[in-house]
Coordinates of C-alpha atoms in Angstrom, one line a residue:
M854 CA 23.2 44.3 -10.3
V855 CA 20.4 42.2 -9.3
L856 CA 21.0 38.2 -8.9
S857 CA 18.0 36.6 -11.4
V858 CA 17.6 33.4 -12.5
T859 CA 16.8 32.5 -16.1
L860 CA 14.2 29.5 -15.7
R861 CA 12.7 30.2 -18.9
P862 CA 13.8 27.7 -21.6
P863 CA 16.3 26.9 -23.8
S864 CA 18.7 29.2 -21.6
Q865 CA 19.8 27.8 -18.2
T866 CA 22.7 29.6 -16.8
L867 CA 22.2 32.2 -13.7
P868 CA 23.3 36.0 -15.1
L869 CA 24.6 35.5 -11.1
N870 CA 27.2 38.8 -9.6
N871 CA 30.7 38.5 -9.3
D872 CA 31.0 41.6 -7.0
T873 CA 32.9 40.2 -4.1
N874 CA 32.0 43.9 -2.3
N875 CA 32.1 42.6 1.2
S876 CA 28.9 44.8 2.4
F877 CA 27.3 42.7 0.3
N878 CA 25.8 39.7 1.3
P879 CA 24.8 36.4 -0.7
H880 CA 22.9 34.3 1.4
R881 CA 19.4 35.7 1.1
P882 CA 19.5 35.6 -2.7
L883 CA 21.4 32.5 -2.6
L884 CA 18.8 31.3 -0.6
H885 CA 15.8 32.8 -2.9
F886 CA 17.5 30.2 -6.0
L887 CA 17.2 28.1 -3.6
S888 CA 13.9 28.1 -4.0
Q889 CA 13.1 28.5 -7.7
C890 CA 15.5 25.5 -8.5
S891 CA 14.2 23.2 -10.9
S892 CA 17.8 21.4 -12.7
M893 CA 21.1 19.9 -11.8
S894 CA 23.0 22.6 -14.0
Q895 CA 20.8 25.5 -12.0
L896 CA 21.7 24.0 -9.0
K897 CA 25.3 23.8 -9.8
Q898 CA 25.7 27.1 -11.2
I899 CA 23.8 28.1 -7.3
H900 CA 26.5 25.5 -5.9
A901 CA 29.8 27.0 -7.4
Q902 CA 28.4 31.1 -6.6
T903 CA 28.4 30.0 -2.8
L904 CA 32.0 29.0 -3.2
R905 CA 33.3 32.4 -4.5
T906 CA 30.7 34.5 -2.9
T907 CA 30.8 33.3 1.2
T908 CA 32.9 32.3 3.7
T909 CA 32.6 29.5 5.8
H910 CA 33.4 30.8 9.3
H911 CA 29.7 32.6 8.4
P912 CA 26.5 31.5 10.6
N913 CA 24.1 31.6 7.5
T914 CA 26.7 29.6 4.9
L915 CA 25.9 26.4 6.7
F916 CA 22.8 27.1 6.6
L917 CA 22.8 28.0 2.8
Y918 CA 25.0 24.2 1.9
S919 CA 22.3 21.8 3.6
R920 CA 19.9 23.5 1.3
I921 CA 22.1 22.9 -1.7
L922 CA 22.8 19.4 -0.2
H923 CA 18.3 18.8 -0.1
C924 CA 18.4 20.1 -4.1
S925 CA 21.3 18.1 -4.6
S926 CA 19.7 14.9 -3.4
L927 CA 16.5 14.9 -5.1
F928 CA 18.6 16.3 -8.1
D929 CA 21.6 13.5 -8.3
L930 CA 22.6 12.0 -5.0
D931 CA 26.3 11.0 -6.2
Y932 CA 27.2 15.2 -6.0
A933 CA 24.5 15.0 -2.9
F934 CA 27.8 13.2 -1.6
R935 CA 30.2 15.4 -2.9
V936 CA 28.7 17.9 -1.2
F937 CA 28.3 16.8 1.7
D938 CA 32.1 15.3 1.8
P939 CA 33.7 18.1 2.1
I940 CA 32.0 19.9 5.4
D941 CA 33.3 20.5 8.3
N942 CA 30.6 18.9 11.4
P943 CA 27.5 18.2 9.4
N944 CA 24.2 18.8 11.6
S945 CA 21.6 15.9 11.5
F946 CA 19.6 17.8 8.6
M947 CA 22.7 17.4 7.0
W948 CA 22.9 13.3 7.9
N949 CA 18.8 13.0 7.2
T950 CA 18.9 14.5 3.9
L951 CA 21.9 11.6 3.0
I952 CA 19.5 9.3 4.4
R953 CA 16.6 10.3 3.5
G954 CA 17.6 10.3 -0.3
C955 CA 19.4 6.8 -0.3
A956 CA 16.1 5.0 1.6
H957 CA 13.6 6.8 -1.2
S958 CA 16.4 5.9 -4.1
N959 CA 15.8 2.3 -6.2
D960 CA 19.7 1.1 -5.1
R961 CA 21.3 2.2 -2.2
K962 CA 19.1 1.4 0.3
E963 CA 21.7 0.0 2.5
Q964 CA 23.6 2.8 2.2
A965 CA 20.9 4.7 4.2
I966 CA 21.2 2.3 7.0
L967 CA 25.6 2.0 6.5
L968 CA 24.8 6.6 7.4
Y969 CA 23.3 5.9 10.4
Y970 CA 26.2 4.3 11.3
E971 CA 28.8 5.9 10.1
M972 CA 26.9 9.6 11.8
L973 CA 26.7 7.2 15.2
N974 CA 30.0 6.6 14.6
E975 CA 31.2 9.7 13.8
G976 CA 29.5 11.3 17.2
S977 CA 28.7 15.2 16.8
V978 CA 25.6 14.6 16.5
V979 CA 23.1 12.1 17.6
P980 CA 19.5 11.0 15.0
D981 CA 16.7 12.7 15.8
K982 CA 13.2 11.8 15.4
H983 CA 12.9 12.7 11.7
T984 CA 16.4 10.2 11.2
F985 CA 14.4 7.0 12.2
P986 CA 11.4 6.9 9.7
F987 CA 14.4 7.0 6.7
V988 CA 17.2 4.5 8.2
L989 CA 13.6 1.9 9.0
K990 CA 11.9 2.7 5.8
A991 CA 15.3 1.4 4.2
C992 CA 15.2 -1.6 7.1
A993 CA 12.2 -2.5 6.1
Y994 CA 13.3 -2.7 1.9
L995 CA 15.7 -4.5 2.6
F996 CA 14.3 -7.2 5.3
A997 CA 17.3 -5.9 7.6
L998 CA 15.9 -7.4 10.5
F999 CA 19.1 -7.6 12.6
E1000 CA 19.6 -4.1 12.2
G1001 CA 16.2 -2.6 12.7
K1002 CA 16.0 -4.2 16.2
E1003 CA 19.3 -2.1 16.3
I1004 CA 17.8 0.8 15.7
H1005 CA 13.9 -0.1 18.3
G1006 CA 17.0 -0.5 21.0
H1007 CA 17.8 3.1 19.9
V1008 CA 15.3 4.8 19.9
L1009 CA 13.9 3.2 23.8
K1010 CA 17.5 4.2 24.5
L1011 CA 17.1 7.8 23.4
G1012 CA 13.4 8.1 24.6
F1013 CA 11.7 8.7 21.5
D1014 CA 9.3 5.7 21.7
S1015 CA 6.3 8.0 22.8
D1016 CA 6.9 9.6 18.9
V1017 CA 4.0 8.4 16.8
Y1018 CA 5.6 8.5 13.3
I1019 CA 8.4 6.6 14.7
N1020 CA 6.4 4.1 15.9
N1021 CA 4.2 3.8 12.8
S1022 CA 8.1 3.7 10.8
L1023 CA 8.6 0.6 13.9
V1024 CA 5.2 -0.9 12.9
H1025 CA 5.7 -1.2 9.5
F1026 CA 9.2 -2.5 9.9
Y1027 CA 8.0 -5.3 11.6
A1028 CA 5.6 -6.4 9.4
T1029 CA 7.4 -5.8 6.0
C1030 CA 9.9 -8.8 7.5
G1031 CA 6.7 -10.8 8.8
Y1032 CA 7.1 -10.4 12.7
L1033 CA 3.9 -9.7 13.2
E1034 CA 3.6 -10.2 16.6
H1035 CA 6.6 -7.1 17.2
A1036 CA 4.5 -5.7 14.8
R1037 CA 1.2 -5.4 17.1
I1038 CA 3.4 -5.3 20.4
V1039 CA 4.7 -1.8 19.0
F1040 CA 1.3 -0.1 18.0
D1041 CA -0.5 -1.7 21.2
N1042 CA 2.1 -0.1 22.9
M1043 CA 1.8 3.3 20.9
S1044 CA 0.2 6.6 23.7
E1045 CA -1.0 8.3 20.7
R1046 CA -2.1 7.3 17.2
S1047 CA -2.6 8.9 14.5
V1048 CA -5.0 7.7 11.6
V1049 CA -1.7 6.1 9.3
S1050 CA -1.2 3.9 12.8
W1051 CA -4.5 2.3 12.4
N1052 CA -3.6 2.3 8.3
V1053 CA 0.1 1.0 9.0
M1054 CA -1.2 -1.9 11.2
I1055 CA -4.1 -3.2 9.2
D1056 CA -2.6 -3.2 6.1
A1057 CA 0.3 -4.8 8.5
F1058 CA -2.6 -7.7 9.1
V1059 CA -3.6 -7.3 5.2
Q1060 CA -0.2 -8.1 4.2
L1061 CA 0.3 -11.5 6.3
S1062 CA -3.3 -12.8 5.1
E1063 CA -4.8 -12.1 8.7
F1064 CA -7.9 -10.8 7.1
E1065 CA -10.1 -10.8 9.6
L1066 CA -7.8 -9.5 11.9
A1067 CA -7.5 -6.7 9.6
L1068 CA -11.4 -6.4 9.2
K1069 CA -11.4 -6.3 13.6
L1070 CA -9.5 -3.6 13.3
F1071 CA -11.1 -1.3 11.0
A1072 CA -14.1 -1.7 13.3
Q1073 CA -11.9 -0.6 15.8
M1074 CA -10.4 2.6 13.4
Q1075 CA -14.0 3.9 12.7
K1076 CA -14.9 4.6 15.8
L1077 CA -12.0 6.8 16.1
F1078 CA -10.8 8.1 12.8
K1079 CA -12.8 9.5 9.7
P1080 CA -11.3 6.5 7.2
D1081 CA -9.2 7.4 4.7
G1082 CA -8.6 6.1 0.7
Y1083 CA -4.9 4.5 2.3
V1084 CA -7.2 2.0 4.8
M1085 CA -10.5 1.6 2.1
Q1086 CA -7.9 -0.1 0.1
S1087 CA -6.7 -2.5 2.5
V1088 CA -9.7 -3.3 3.7
L1089 CA -11.6 -4.0 0.2
S1090 CA -7.9 -6.7 0.0
A1091 CA -9.4 -8.3 2.9
C1092 CA -13.0 -8.5 2.0
G1093 CA -12.2 -9.9 -1.2
N1094 CA -9.4 -13.2 -0.4
L1095 CA -12.3 -13.4 2.3
G1096 CA -15.4 -13.9 0.1
A1097 CA -16.8 -10.8 2.2
L1098 CA -19.0 -9.5 -0.7
S1099 CA -21.2 -7.8 2.0
L1100 CA -18.8 -6.1 4.1
G1101 CA -17.1 -4.9 0.5
M1102 CA -20.5 -3.8 -0.7
W1103 CA -20.8 -1.3 2.0
I1104 CA -17.4 -0.4 2.2
H1105 CA -17.4 0.8 -1.5
A1106 CA -21.1 2.3 -0.3
Y1107 CA -19.4 4.1 2.1
V1108 CA -16.8 5.8 -0.1
L1109 CA -19.8 7.0 -2.6
R1110 CA -21.6 8.4 0.2
K1111 CA -19.1 10.0 3.2
C1112 CA -15.6 10.5 1.3
D1113 CA -14.2 13.0 -1.1
S1114 CA -14.6 13.0 -4.7
D1115 CA -11.3 12.8 -4.8
V1116 CA -11.1 9.3 -2.9
A1117 CA -14.3 7.6 -4.5
S1118 CA -12.2 8.6 -7.8
D1119 CA -9.2 7.3 -7.0
V1120 CA -7.5 4.8 -9.0
L1121 CA -6.3 2.9 -6.4
V1122 CA -9.2 2.3 -4.4
N1123 CA -10.6 2.0 -7.8
N1124 CA -8.7 -1.2 -8.9
S1125 CA -8.9 -2.5 -5.4
L1126 CA -12.9 -2.1 -5.5
V1127 CA -12.6 -4.3 -9.7
D1128 CA -10.3 -6.7 -7.3
M1129 CA -12.7 -7.6 -5.1
Y1130 CA -15.6 -7.7 -6.7
C1131 CA -13.8 -10.2 -9.1
K1132 CA -12.6 -12.3 -6.1
C1133 CA -16.3 -12.3 -4.6
G1134 CA -17.9 -13.1 -8.1
S1135 CA -19.9 -10.3 -8.4
L1136 CA -17.5 -10.0 -12.3
E1137 CA -20.6 -7.8 -12.7
I1138 CA -20.6 -5.0 -10.9
A1139 CA -16.5 -5.6 -11.3
R1140 CA -17.4 -4.2 -15.2
Q1141 CA -19.3 -1.8 -14.1
V1142 CA -16.9 0.0 -11.4
F1143 CA -14.2 -0.5 -14.5
E1144 CA -16.1 0.9 -17.4
R1145 CA -16.8 3.8 -15.4
M1146 CA -13.3 4.6 -14.2
H1147 CA -12.3 7.4 -15.8
T1148 CA -8.9 7.0 -15.9
R1149 CA -6.9 3.6 -15.9
D1150 CA -3.5 2.3 -15.1
V1151 CA -1.8 -1.0 -15.8
T1152 CA -3.1 -3.3 -12.8
S1153 CA -6.5 -2.2 -13.4
W1154 CA -6.7 -3.9 -16.6
N1155 CA -5.0 -6.5 -15.1
S1156 CA -7.9 -6.8 -12.0
M1157 CA -10.6 -7.0 -15.2
I1158 CA -8.7 -10.0 -16.8
L1159 CA -7.6 -12.3 -13.8
G1160 CA -10.3 -12.0 -12.6
L1161 CA -12.3 -13.1 -15.8
A1162 CA -9.2 -15.9 -16.6
M1163 CA -10.2 -17.2 -12.6
H1164 CA -13.9 -17.2 -13.5
G1165 CA -13.4 -19.4 -16.1
Q1166 CA -15.4 -16.5 -19.0
V1167 CA -11.8 -16.8 -21.4
E1168 CA -13.6 -14.6 -24.3
A1169 CA -13.9 -11.5 -22.1
A1170 CA -10.6 -11.8 -20.2
L1171 CA -9.2 -11.9 -23.7
E1172 CA -10.8 -8.9 -25.2
Y1173 CA -10.0 -6.6 -22.7
F1174 CA -7.0 -8.0 -22.6
S1175 CA -6.9 -6.5 -26.6
R1176 CA -9.1 -3.3 -25.9
M1177 CA -6.0 -2.9 -23.1
V1178 CA -3.0 -2.6 -26.1
D1179 CA -4.8 -1.6 -29.0
E1180 CA -7.7 0.9 -27.8
D1181 CA -6.2 3.1 -24.2
R1182 CA -2.5 1.8 -25.5
I1183 CA -1.9 0.7 -22.1
M1184 CA 1.8 -1.8 -22.3
P1185 CA 1.1 -4.9 -19.9
N1186 CA 2.9 -6.6 -18.4
S1187 CA 4.4 -9.7 -16.5
I1188 CA 1.1 -10.7 -14.5
T1189 CA -1.2 -10.1 -17.2
F1190 CA 0.3 -12.3 -19.3
V1191 CA -0.5 -14.7 -16.2
G1192 CA -4.0 -13.1 -16.5
V1193 CA -4.3 -14.0 -20.8
L1194 CA -2.3 -17.8 -20.0
S1195 CA -4.6 -18.8 -16.7
A1196 CA -7.6 -18.0 -19.4
C1197 CA -6.6 -20.2 -21.4
N1198 CA -5.7 -23.0 -19.4
H1199 CA -8.9 -22.4 -18.2
R1200 CA -10.4 -23.6 -21.9
G1201 CA -7.5 -25.9 -22.6
M1202 CA -6.3 -23.3 -25.7
V1203 CA -3.4 -24.9 -26.1
G1204 CA -2.5 -22.6 -29.0
E1205 CA -4.0 -19.7 -28.2
G1206 CA -1.7 -20.1 -24.7
R1207 CA 1.9 -20.6 -27.4
K1208 CA 0.3 -17.3 -28.9
Y1209 CA 0.2 -15.4 -26.0
F1210 CA 3.3 -16.8 -24.2
D1211 CA 5.6 -16.2 -28.1
L1212 CA 3.7 -12.6 -28.7
M1213 CA 4.9 -11.7 -24.2
I1214 CA 8.6 -12.2 -25.6
T1215 CA 8.9 -11.9 -29.1
K1216 CA 6.9 -8.6 -28.9
Y1217 CA 7.1 -7.2 -25.1
K1218 CA 9.8 -8.2 -24.0
I1219 CA 8.8 -9.5 -21.1
K1220 CA 11.5 -12.5 -19.4
P1221 CA 9.1 -15.5 -18.1
V1222 CA 9.3 -16.5 -15.2
L1223 CA 8.1 -19.4 -12.9
E1224 CA 3.8 -18.4 -13.3
H1225 CA 3.7 -18.0 -17.1
Y1226 CA 5.6 -21.9 -16.8
G1227 CA 3.7 -22.6 -14.6
C1228 CA 0.5 -21.5 -16.9
L1229 CA 1.5 -23.2 -20.1
V1230 CA 3.0 -26.3 -18.5
D1231 CA -0.4 -27.1 -16.8
L1232 CA -2.4 -26.2 -20.2
L1233 CA 0.0 -28.3 -22.2
A1234 CA 0.0 -31.4 -19.3
R1235 CA -4.0 -31.2 -19.4
A1236 CA -4.0 -30.8 -23.4
G1237 CA -2.6 -34.2 -22.9
F1238 CA 0.9 -33.3 -24.1
I1239 CA 2.5 -34.5 -21.0
D1240 CA 5.8 -34.8 -24.1
D1241 CA 5.6 -31.4 -24.8
A1242 CA 5.1 -30.4 -20.7
L1243 CA 8.1 -32.2 -19.9
E1244 CA 10.2 -30.8 -22.4
L1245 CA 9.1 -27.5 -21.6
V1246 CA 10.4 -27.8 -17.8
S1247 CA 13.6 -29.1 -19.1
N1248 CA 14.5 -26.3 -21.5
M1249 CA 13.0 -23.6 -18.9
P1250 CA 15.6 -21.5 -17.6
V1251 CA 13.8 -21.7 -13.8
K1252 CA 13.8 -24.5 -11.6
P1253 CA 10.4 -25.9 -11.6
D1254 CA 8.4 -26.2 -7.9
V1255 CA 6.2 -28.0 -6.9
V1256 CA 3.7 -26.2 -8.0
I1257 CA 4.6 -27.4 -11.7
W1258 CA 5.1 -31.0 -10.7
R1259 CA 2.3 -31.4 -8.9
S1260 CA 0.0 -30.5 -12.6
L1261 CA 2.2 -32.9 -14.8
L1262 CA 1.3 -35.9 -11.6
D1263 CA -2.1 -35.0 -11.7
A1264 CA -1.8 -35.2 -15.7
C1265 CA -0.3 -37.9 -15.5
C1266 CA -3.2 -39.4 -13.6
K1267 CA -5.5 -38.7 -15.7
K1268 CA -3.8 -38.9 -19.3
N1269 CA -3.0 -42.5 -18.2
V1270 CA 0.4 -42.1 -19.6
G1271 CA 2.5 -45.1 -17.7
V1272 CA 3.8 -45.8 -14.2
E1273 CA 7.2 -45.3 -14.4
L1274 CA 6.0 -41.3 -16.0
S1275 CA 4.1 -41.2 -13.5
E1276 CA 6.6 -42.3 -10.4
E1277 CA 9.3 -39.8 -12.0
V1278 CA 7.6 -37.1 -11.4
A1279 CA 5.9 -37.7 -8.1
R1280 CA 9.6 -38.5 -7.2
Q1281 CA 10.4 -35.3 -8.6
V1282 CA 7.1 -33.4 -6.1
I1283 CA 8.6 -35.7 -3.1
E1284 CA 12.1 -33.7 -3.6
S1285 CA 10.9 -30.4 -3.9
E1286 CA 8.8 -30.8 -0.7
G1287 CA 10.8 -32.5 1.2
G1288 CA 9.6 -35.2 1.2
I1289 CA 6.0 -34.3 3.3
C1290 CA 3.1 -35.1 0.7
S1291 CA 0.1 -37.3 1.7
G1292 CA -1.3 -36.0 -1.7
V1293 CA 1.1 -37.4 -4.1
Y1294 CA 1.1 -41.0 -3.1
V1295 CA -2.6 -40.5 -2.8
L1296 CA -2.5 -39.5 -6.6
L1297 CA -0.1 -42.5 -7.5
S1298 CA -2.1 -44.9 -5.8
K1299 CA -4.8 -43.3 -8.7
V1300 CA -2.1 -44.0 -11.0
Y1301 CA -1.4 -47.7 -9.9
A1302 CA -5.8 -48.1 -9.3
S1303 CA -5.7 -47.3 -12.9
A1304 CA -3.2 -50.0 -14.5
S1305 CA -4.7 -52.3 -12.1
R1306 CA -1.6 -52.4 -10.2
W1307 CA -3.7 -53.3 -6.3
N1308 CA -0.9 -54.2 -4.4
E1309 CA 0.4 -51.1 -5.3
V1310 CA -2.9 -49.1 -4.2
L1311 CA -3.2 -51.0 -1.0
D1312 CA 0.0 -51.7 0.9
V1313 CA 3.1 -49.3 -0.8
I1314 CA 1.4 -46.3 -0.3
E1315 CA -1.3 -46.9 2.8
E1316 CA 2.9 -47.4 4.4
R1317 CA 4.0 -44.7 2.7
L1318 CA 1.4 -42.1 4.2
G1319 CA 1.6 -43.6 7.4
S1320 CA 5.4 -43.1 7.7
I1321 CA 4.5 -39.3 7.5
G1322 CA 1.1 -38.9 10.2
Y1323 CA -1.4 -40.0 8.1
E1324 CA -4.6 -41.3 8.0
A1325 CA -7.1 -42.8 5.9
D1326 CA -10.6 -41.8 5.9
F1327 CA -12.3 -44.8 4.5
S1328 CA -15.5 -43.2 3.8
Q1329 CA -14.6 -40.6 1.7
A1330 CA -14.7 -42.4 -2.4
P1331 CA -12.6 -45.7 -2.7
M1332 CA -10.1 -46.6 -5.7
V1333 CA -12.2 -49.5 -6.2
D1334 CA -15.7 -50.4 -7.7
E1335 CA -18.6 -50.5 -5.7
L1336 CA -22.9 -50.8 -5.8
N1337 CA -24.1 -47.4 -6.6
D1338 CA -25.0 -46.8 -2.9
G1339 CA -21.3 -46.7 -1.9
K1340 CA -21.0 -44.5 -4.4
Q1341 CA -23.7 -42.0 -3.7
H1342 CA -22.4 -41.9 -0.3
S1343 CA -19.8 -40.8 -1.4
L1344 CA -21.2 -38.2 -3.1
E1345 CA -23.2 -37.2 -0.1
L1346 CA -19.4 -36.7 1.1
H1347 CA -18.8 -33.7 -1.7
S1348 CA -17.0 -31.1 0.0
E1349 CA -18.6 -29.3 -2.2
R1350 CA -22.3 -30.7 -1.2
L1351 CA -21.1 -30.1 2.8
A1352 CA -20.4 -26.4 2.1
I1353 CA -23.3 -25.7 0.5
A1354 CA -25.8 -27.9 3.6
F1355 CA -23.7 -25.8 6.1
G1356 CA -24.4 -22.8 4.7
L1357 CA -28.3 -23.6 4.4
L1358 CA -28.3 -24.5 8.2
N1359 CA -26.4 -21.5 9.3
L1360 CA -27.7 -19.0 7.0
K1361 CA -31.4 -17.1 6.7
P1362 CA -34.2 -17.9 4.1
G1363 CA -32.6 -15.8 0.6
M1364 CA -29.0 -15.5 1.9
P1365 CA -26.6 -16.1 -0.9
I1366 CA -24.1 -19.0 -0.6
R1367 CA -20.5 -18.5 -2.1
I1368 CA -18.4 -21.9 -2.1
F1369 CA -14.7 -20.8 -2.4
K1370 CA -13.0 -23.8 -4.9
N1371 CA -9.7 -23.6 -6.0
L1372 CA -9.5 -20.3 -7.3
R1373 CA -13.3 -19.4 -7.6
V1374 CA -16.1 -18.1 -6.1
M1375 CA -19.7 -20.1 -6.4

């Protein structure tokens, strides 16, 4: 009777051989079944047959159990631990299998680190070159800096400091924990670098907002390796955050001309292109890239909605939201509603903003976070609904941050709601920022000026600003009324005008000038 695996549904049963003849060697067919195993029920049958037909002293049994452990780690980590625990003297592959399974899981990454230390304490095997990338991945996710540094020491002690895969993991670990200098030291000292090494380092610069350094490193990388889709995403993100439209367009052209079709059509690369064009203010090109995408995910739609909202194209942003949920049947997420609420905020659409906020909670079961409350508070405050905004802040389940308090204070200044309320909001901002907030005193001085309380404007505020090291620039537009010549002088020093003048002086004729103003590009 030959062992066979029945893979056709609905049966999950394996008609396994029960022959216990000593001349029969079960290891080879069991390994064959494991190579075709596709469910936990099949794996349990193979495991049961292994227990019945093999002996622990046979040299092939340990290898068989290592494959069972590997399969079970993919299906059920708890079962994998039950397979692992009775094994005497597990080898490094078995330890690595469990560490990898925990490192890749959603809720057991800490256990990956504990397993690593248990492996060291057990003492029968030492970590190998496959161990460290798995455990460093868990350290990066948990921001476990102390443990990661200690593991780095083990890497050096055991002589793995020249292994390119381990060094890639170290760069990623340090960058994820915010230690960019450490990541760069590891990268610079690598005796060998792969394309992944460059990708990880460039992405580290981007994640920590060192966009110019990322682009410089990308230029160096091009001399050695052909860029792939992964690094293109990072570089496009850097271009978007710098407003480097020309370089972003060059990368777009490079993707279309030089990269494989699967990279050019990759949804993540196209999402990065849409995001880059939106951040650089080229909404029409962003739309073209978006509309030509064969496949779109929630990030694709979010990029367009956020981009349109950022540039004040409210109707278009809300139209894309409707298409997203009605035509493509894609479920919006938390980021989607940040874009939708931001769009309503740009146009002062209080009723629409409240409607979408309620829709997010009631229909889509999305729990509001600080960004959603911030959008709605700012919307209400800007529209003059100061009491409603304050009530929302009082009842929201999360602690308001300094951005929310600043929005309220700014609205108080513009709507002349009264000195007492403005002072209370200003106090909240000061407490939120820990006392370092010269901008708050400037806003508060406007409140005093509007109430004709000039003593507070010229004396108290000046003293408070001076106490934190602020020196007033009297060349800027003053609070009190002045002659037209003075107003014209103030206008000449406006930041937008300075930016345009700087661009005209330094750029070649015909070159476009793009100016960042808050979150917009003009």
